[in-house]
Amino acid sequence: MNFSSIFLIQITVTVLFSLCATIFDVRKGFVPNLLCYILIAFGLFSNLILSLISTNIKFILASIISMVITYSITYMLWQLSIWGGGDVRLFTGIATVIPFGLNIDFLHIFPVLSVYPFSFSVVINSILVSFPFLMVFVCYAIVKKDLFQNNIDILFNVFSVDSLNYIKEKTLNKTIPVREIKEGNIVNSYYFDDEHISDLIGEEDGNLKVYENTDKGCKYYFKSISAGGITKKEESLLKIMSVQGFIDNRISIKVSYPFTPAIVAGLLIAVFYGDIMMIFAKNIMLVI
């Protein structure tokens, strides 16, 4: 039985939801949870329908397995601050709707499939596609901040470890007034001695975590523990502590870089062309 029409609906819905997520991420700085949950529900429902029509459990089973595995892997990468929580949920939604690569005969769509789940192809494609975006972003920040004007040595040693760390520090971080901080911002290390601050942050049990400082100077420091950024309660707490004089009125945060455009690009490439790594490997084999 040919399910190309249903596959096309799944692809269309997934792309549309991913585009909506991108619009929210770029304009608002976050991906709505509801959007991702609806996509996950659609994935389970559509693959259940496919299983019922075909009397083959593989569709819904693959959907559930793909959902669980993708969530687990992308969640671990979220813990490493690779991307935000919204990206994790979006990847999970995509994995639930499209658990394996789809061929659509009447549109002549035959992507190069990988040996791993389709969602992993989307993840890998997204990461590879994100590098050009990131390079453009960093170059723009370098030009805008005119980093080399007073640091000409950096320009001539741009690929040294010190130079790269300097560029990273200056382009991917910024200091803002605490009153302007908002939910989702990723807070860099803030050093302090007051144990009361440690207690207040510990009570929230959110994205901020307090550590003991082993270097000379302040006893403690706090920072965001993941790319999800601070919660709404932590936003309020930081503003209150700033007003009351517990912390300074300025704080360092990481410059936000929306990853959803790369996810959409990775998804489209995976759907219409296939896995970039497999395409590359295939071309290498042809050359050899």
mmCIF file of N, CA, C and O in Angstrom, residues 98-131:
data_model
loop_
_atom_site.group_PDB
_atom_site.id
_atom_site.type_symbol
_atom_site.label_atom_id
_atom_site.label_comp_id
_atom_site.label_asym_id
_atom_site.label_seq_id
_atom_site.Cartn_x
_atom_site.Cartn_y
_atom_site.Cartn_z
ATOM 1 N N ILE A 98 8.170 12.042 11.965
ATOM 2 C CA ILE A 98 8.921 11.375 10.891
ATOM 3 C C ILE A 98 10.014 10.516 11.523
ATOM 4 O O ILE A 98 11.165 10.943 11.641
ATOM 5 N N PRO A 99 9.677 9.311 11.939
ATOM 6 C CA PRO A 99 10.672 8.464 12.617
ATOM 7 C C PRO A 99 11.722 7.880 11.679
ATOM 8 O O PRO A 99 12.801 7.493 12.117
ATOM 9 N N PHE A 100 11.401 7.794 10.394
ATOM 10 C CA PHE A 100 12.387 7.303 9.424
ATOM 11 C C PHE A 100 12.210 8.061 8.113
ATOM 12 O O PHE A 100 11.180 8.694 7.875
ATOM 13 N N GLY A 101 13.241 8.022 7.284
ATOM 14 C CA GLY A 101 13.206 8.752 6.019
ATOM 15 C C GLY A 101 12.050 8.315 5.143
ATOM 16 O O GLY A 101 11.689 7.135 5.102
ATOM 17 N N LEU A 102 11.455 9.272 4.447
ATOM 18 C CA LEU A 102 10.266 8.990 3.651
ATOM 19 C C LEU A 102 10.533 9.195 2.163
ATOM 20 O O LEU A 102 11.125 10.201 1.764
ATOM 21 N N ASN A 103 10.089 8.244 1.377
ATOM 22 C CA ASN A 103 10.119 8.385 -0.080
ATOM 23 C C ASN A 103 8.719 8.757 -0.565
ATOM 24 O O ASN A 103 7.737 8.114 -0.187
ATOM 25 N N ILE A 104 8.643 9.803 -1.371
ATOM 26 C CA ILE A 104 7.352 10.213 -1.927
ATOM 27 C C ILE A 104 7.438 10.044 -3.439
ATOM 28 O O ILE A 104 8.019 10.873 -4.150
ATOM 29 N N ASP A 105 6.841 8.968 -3.916
ATOM 30 C CA ASP A 105 7.012 8.565 -5.310
ATOM 31 C C ASP A 105 6.543 9.617 -6.305
ATOM 32 O O ASP A 105 7.261 9.970 -7.242
ATOM 33 N N PHE A 106 5.320 10.126 -6.105
ATOM 34 C CA PHE A 106 4.749 10.994 -7.136
ATOM 35 C C PHE A 106 5.425 12.366 -7.198
ATOM 36 O O PHE A 106 5.232 13.113 -8.148
ATOM 37 N N LEU A 107 6.227 12.699 -6.189
ATOM 38 C CA LEU A 107 7.011 13.937 -6.228
ATOM 39 C C LEU A 107 8.491 13.650 -6.494
ATOM 40 O O LEU A 107 9.307 14.565 -6.506
ATOM 41 N N HIS A 108 8.789 12.371 -6.693
ATOM 42 C CA HIS A 108 10.164 11.938 -6.963
ATOM 43 C C HIS A 108 11.129 12.393 -5.862
ATOM 44 O O HIS A 108 12.227 12.868 -6.132
ATOM 45 N N ILE A 109 10.676 12.255 -4.616
ATOM 46 C CA ILE A 109 11.517 12.580 -3.464
ATOM 47 C C ILE A 109 12.098 11.277 -2.921
ATOM 48 O O ILE A 109 11.384 10.448 -2.349
ATOM 49 N N PHE A 110 13.392 11.092 -3.134
ATOM 50 C CA PHE A 110 14.074 9.884 -2.677
ATOM 51 C C PHE A 110 15.373 10.299 -1.970
ATOM 52 O O PHE A 110 16.452 10.272 -2.571
ATOM 53 N N PRO A 111 15.281 10.717 -0.718
ATOM 54 C CA PRO A 111 16.476 11.201 -0.008
ATOM 55 C C PRO A 111 17.472 10.082 0.279
ATOM 56 O O PRO A 111 17.106 8.904 0.348
ATOM 57 N N VAL A 112 18.734 10.484 0.437
ATOM 58 C CA VAL A 112 19.784 9.533 0.827
ATOM 59 C C VAL A 112 19.627 9.261 2.319
ATOM 60 O O VAL A 112 19.816 10.153 3.147
ATOM 61 N N LEU A 113 19.250 8.043 2.651
ATOM 62 C CA LEU A 113 18.950 7.706 4.037
ATOM 63 C C LEU A 113 20.203 7.228 4.763
ATOM 64 O O LEU A 113 21.169 6.772 4.149
ATOM 65 N N SER A 114 20.157 7.333 6.076
ATOM 66 C CA SER A 114 21.288 6.926 6.905
ATOM 67 C C SER A 114 20.967 5.615 7.610
ATOM 68 O O SER A 114 19.836 5.120 7.550
ATOM 69 N N VAL A 115 21.952 5.087 8.300
ATOM 70 C CA VAL A 115 21.745 3.842 9.044
ATOM 71 C C VAL A 115 21.118 4.127 10.405
ATOM 72 O O VAL A 115 20.651 3.210 11.073
ATOM 73 N N TYR A 116 21.106 5.389 10.818
ATOM 74 C CA TYR A 116 20.513 5.770 12.099
ATOM 75 C C TYR A 116 19.161 6.444 11.849
ATOM 76 O O TYR A 116 18.802 6.745 10.699
ATOM 77 N N PRO A 117 18.375 6.686 12.899
ATOM 78 C CA PRO A 117 17.036 7.267 12.728
ATOM 79 C C PRO A 117 17.052 8.598 11.978
ATOM 80 O O PRO A 117 18.034 9.345 12.026
ATOM 81 N N PHE A 118 15.942 8.886 11.316
ATOM 82 C CA PHE A 118 15.816 10.106 10.523
ATOM 83 C C PHE A 118 16.081 11.350 11.366
ATOM 84 O O PHE A 118 16.710 12.309 10.897
ATOM 85 N N SER A 119 15.607 11.340 12.607
ATOM 86 C CA SER A 119 15.783 12.516 13.465
ATOM 87 C C SER A 119 17.255 12.827 13.697
ATOM 88 O O SER A 119 17.637 13.993 13.837
ATOM 89 N N PHE A 120 18.094 11.788 13.729
ATOM 90 C CA PHE A 120 19.527 12.014 13.900
ATOM 91 C C PHE A 120 20.105 12.710 12.671
ATOM 92 O O PHE A 120 21.037 13.508 12.784
ATOM 93 N N SER A 121 19.544 12.381 11.498
ATOM 94 C CA SER A 121 19.973 13.076 10.281
ATOM 95 C C SER A 121 19.638 14.559 10.380
ATOM 96 O O SER A 121 20.430 15.414 9.973
ATOM 97 N N VAL A 122 18.458 14.854 10.931
ATOM 98 C CA VAL A 122 18.055 16.254 11.107
ATOM 99 C C VAL A 122 18.999 16.952 12.079
ATOM 100 O O VAL A 122 19.434 18.086 11.840
ATOM 101 N N VAL A 123 19.330 16.272 13.174
ATOM 102 C CA VAL A 123 20.241 16.849 14.171
ATOM 103 C C VAL A 123 21.611 17.122 13.554
ATOM 104 O O VAL A 123 22.163 18.226 13.684
ATOM 105 N N ILE A 124 22.157 16.119 12.873
ATOM 106 C CA ILE A 124 23.488 16.266 12.270
ATOM 107 C C ILE A 124 23.475 17.343 11.192
ATOM 108 O O ILE A 124 24.367 18.203 11.133
ATOM 109 N N ASN A 125 22.460 17.306 10.336
ATOM 110 C CA ASN A 125 22.345 18.335 9.297
ATOM 111 C C ASN A 125 22.265 19.730 9.911
ATOM 112 O O ASN A 125 22.890 20.680 9.423
ATOM 113 N N SER A 126 21.491 19.853 10.979
ATOM 114 C CA SER A 126 21.302 21.156 11.625
ATOM 115 C C SER A 126 22.612 21.689 12.186
ATOM 116 O O SER A 126 22.924 22.877 12.053
ATOM 117 N N ILE A 127 23.369 20.803 12.811
ATOM 118 C CA ILE A 127 24.655 21.217 13.385
ATOM 119 C C ILE A 127 25.608 21.662 12.282
ATOM 120 O O ILE A 127 26.271 22.706 12.388
ATOM 121 N N LEU A 128 25.663 20.886 11.207
ATOM 122 C CA LEU A 128 26.559 21.232 10.102
ATOM 123 C C LEU A 128 26.127 22.533 9.425
ATOM 124 O O LEU A 128 26.964 23.376 9.080
ATOM 125 N N VAL A 129 24.824 22.698 9.263
ATOM 126 C CA VAL A 129 24.306 23.906 8.612
ATOM 127 C C VAL A 129 24.506 25.135 9.492
ATOM 128 O O VAL A 129 24.660 26.253 8.993
ATOM 129 N N SER A 130 24.513 24.934 10.808
ATOM 130 C CA SER A 130 24.600 26.079 11.723
ATOM 131 C C SER A 130 25.959 26.767 11.685
ATOM 132 O O SER A 130 26.056 27.953 12.020
ATOM 133 N N PHE A 131 27.000 26.050 11.280
ATOM 134 C CA PHE A 131 28.337 26.643 11.289
ATOM 135 C C PHE A 131 28.446 27.892 10.412
ATOM 136 O O PHE A 131 29.001 28.904 10.851
#
